[in-house]
PDB file of C-alpha atoms in Angstrom:
ATOM      1  CA  MET A 224      16.153  11.478  -1.350  1.00  0.00           C
ATOM      2  CA  LYS A 225      14.901  10.647   2.127  1.00  0.00           C
ATOM      3  CA  LYS A 226      13.378  14.106   2.492  1.00  0.00           C
ATOM      4  CA  ILE A 227      11.554  13.814  -0.853  1.00  0.00           C
ATOM      5  CA  CYS A 228      10.041  10.462   0.148  1.00  0.00           C
ATOM      6  CA  LEU A 229       8.903  11.931   3.458  1.00  0.00           C
ATOM      7  CA  ILE A 230       7.236  14.863   1.671  1.00  0.00           C
ATOM      8  CA  LEU A 231       5.472  12.517  -0.778  1.00  0.00           C
ATOM      9  CA  PHE A 232       4.289  10.273   2.057  1.00  0.00           C
ATOM     10  CA  ALA A 233       2.960  13.220   4.061  1.00  0.00           C
ATOM     11  CA  SER A 234       1.133  14.597   1.030  1.00  0.00           C
ATOM     12  CA  ALA A 235      -0.453  11.184   0.343  1.00  0.00           C
ATOM     13  CA  ILE A 236      -1.667  11.033   3.958  1.00  0.00           C
ATOM     14  CA  CYS A 237      -3.136  14.546   3.713  1.00  0.00           C
ATOM     15  CA  LEU A 238      -4.843  13.753   0.401  1.00  0.00           C
ATOM     16  CA  SER A 239      -6.415  10.550   1.702  1.00  0.00           C
ATOM     17  CA  ALA A 240      -7.545  12.248   4.922  1.00  0.00           C
ATOM     18  CA  GLY A 241      -9.131  15.082   2.936  1.00  0.00           C
ATOM     19  CA  THR A 242     -10.890  12.613   0.652  1.00  0.00           C
ATOM     20  CA  ALA A 243     -12.257  10.667   3.628  1.00  0.00           C
ATOM     21  CA  ILE A 244     -13.504  13.831   5.328  1.00  0.00           C
ATOM     22  CA  ALA A 245     -15.170  15.088   2.140  1.00  0.00           C
ATOM     23  CA  TYR A 246     -16.807  11.696   1.581  1.00  0.00           C
ATOM     24  CA  TYR A 247     -18.142  11.570   5.122  1.00  0.00           C
ATOM     25  CA  ASN A 248     -19.507  15.114   4.967  1.00  0.00           C
ATOM     26  CA  THR A 249     -21.381  14.551   1.701  1.00  0.00           C
ATOM     27  CA  SER A 250     -22.651  11.179   2.907  1.00  0.00           C
ATOM     28  CA  SER A 251     -23.980  12.662   6.109  1.00  0.00           C
ATOM     29  CA  LEU A 252     -26.153  15.014   4.059  1.00  0.00           C
ATOM     30  CA  GLY A 253     -28.125  12.015   2.822  1.00  0.00           C
ATOM     31  CA  TYR A 254     -26.580  11.262  -0.552  1.00  0.00           C
ATOM     32  CA  ASP A 255     -25.026   7.900   0.412  1.00  0.00           C
ATOM     33  CA  ASP A 256     -24.646   5.620   3.386  1.00  0.00           C
ATOM     34  CA  THR A 257     -22.343   7.192   5.935  1.00  0.00           C
ATOM     35  CA  ASP A 258     -20.426   3.980   6.532  1.00  0.00           C
ATOM     36  CA  MET A 259     -16.753   4.578   5.830  1.00  0.00           C
ATOM     37  CA  LEU A 260     -15.895   0.916   6.403  1.00  0.00           C
ATOM     38  CA  SER A 261     -18.187  -2.086   6.709  1.00  0.00           C
ATOM     39  CA  VAL A 262     -17.520  -5.807   6.719  1.00  0.00           C
ATOM     40  CA  LYS A 263     -20.201  -8.246   5.610  1.00  0.00           C
ATOM     41  CA  ASP A 264     -20.180 -11.901   4.556  1.00  0.00           C
ATOM     42  CA  GLY A 265     -17.117 -12.103   2.323  1.00  0.00           C
ATOM     43  CA  VAL A 266     -17.218  -8.435   1.291  1.00  0.00           C
ATOM     44  CA  ILE A 267     -15.411  -5.394   2.641  1.00  0.00           C
ATOM     45  CA  THR A 268     -16.906  -2.016   1.698  1.00  0.00           C
ATOM     46  CA  ILE A 269     -14.671   1.049   1.892  1.00  0.00           C
ATOM     47  CA  MET A 270     -16.410   4.304   0.879  1.00  0.00           C
ATOM     48  CA  ASN A 271     -18.922   2.406  -1.319  1.00  0.00           C
ATOM     49  CA  ILE A 272     -16.166   0.382  -3.032  1.00  0.00           C
ATOM     50  CA  ASP A 273     -16.808  -3.352  -2.611  1.00  0.00           C
ATOM     51  CA  ILE A 274     -13.850  -5.711  -2.218  1.00  0.00           C
ATOM     52  CA  ASN A 275     -14.879  -9.348  -2.542  1.00  0.00           C
ATOM     53  CA  TYR A 276     -12.613 -11.948  -0.905  1.00  0.00           C
ATOM     54  CA  ILE A 277     -13.151 -14.516  -3.656  1.00  0.00           C
ATOM     55  CA  TYR A 278     -12.190 -12.137  -6.472  1.00  0.00           C
ATOM     56  CA  LEU A 279      -9.204 -10.881  -4.509  1.00  0.00           C
ATOM     57  CA  LYS A 280      -7.975 -14.449  -3.922  1.00  0.00           C
ATOM     58  CA  GLN A 281      -8.401 -15.300  -7.618  1.00  0.00           C
ATOM     59  CA  TYR A 282      -6.460 -12.190  -8.626  1.00  0.00           C
ATOM     60  CA  ILE A 283      -3.577 -13.041  -6.287  1.00  0.00           C
ATOM     61  CA  GLU A 284      -3.442 -16.643  -7.541  1.00  0.00           C
ATOM     62  CA  ARG A 285      -3.449 -15.506 -11.170  1.00  0.00           C
ATOM     63  CA  ALA A 286      -0.692 -12.987 -10.477  1.00  0.00           C
ATOM     64  CA  ALA A 287       1.388 -15.707  -8.811  1.00  0.00           C
ATOM     65  CA  GLU A 288       0.949 -17.954 -11.864  1.00  0.00           C
ATOM     66  CA  GLU A 289       1.934 -15.170 -14.258  1.00  0.00           C
ATOM     67  CA  THR A 290       5.118 -14.278 -12.410  1.00  0.00           C
ATOM     68  CA  GLY A 291       6.385 -17.834 -12.514  1.00  0.00           C
ATOM     69  CA  LYS A 292       8.596 -19.716 -10.129  1.00  0.00           C
ATOM     70  CA  HIS A 293      11.758 -17.763 -10.857  1.00  0.00           C
ATOM     71  CA  PHE A 294      10.444 -14.262 -10.259  1.00  0.00           C
ATOM     72  CA  MET A 295      13.232 -12.014  -9.021  1.00  0.00           C
ATOM     73  CA  PRO A 296      12.451  -8.442  -7.963  1.00  0.00           C
ATOM     74  CA  ILE A 297      14.978  -5.792  -8.886  1.00  0.00           C
TER      75      ILE A 297
END
């Protein structure tokens, strides 16, 4: 089981590295901004995906309310 998890982890790393390299290469040709990661006022942008702090905080608070006080992971 440990070997299978290691193989899956290594393949996920390779896939994400390949995606980042492909994104950077197409961006450098002039199609998009070439910023892989940028941080602005309250917003993190990773490969043109915006993550807003306020929405992220609201999502975490709503998830905490939905799970309740007696949430027990299995």
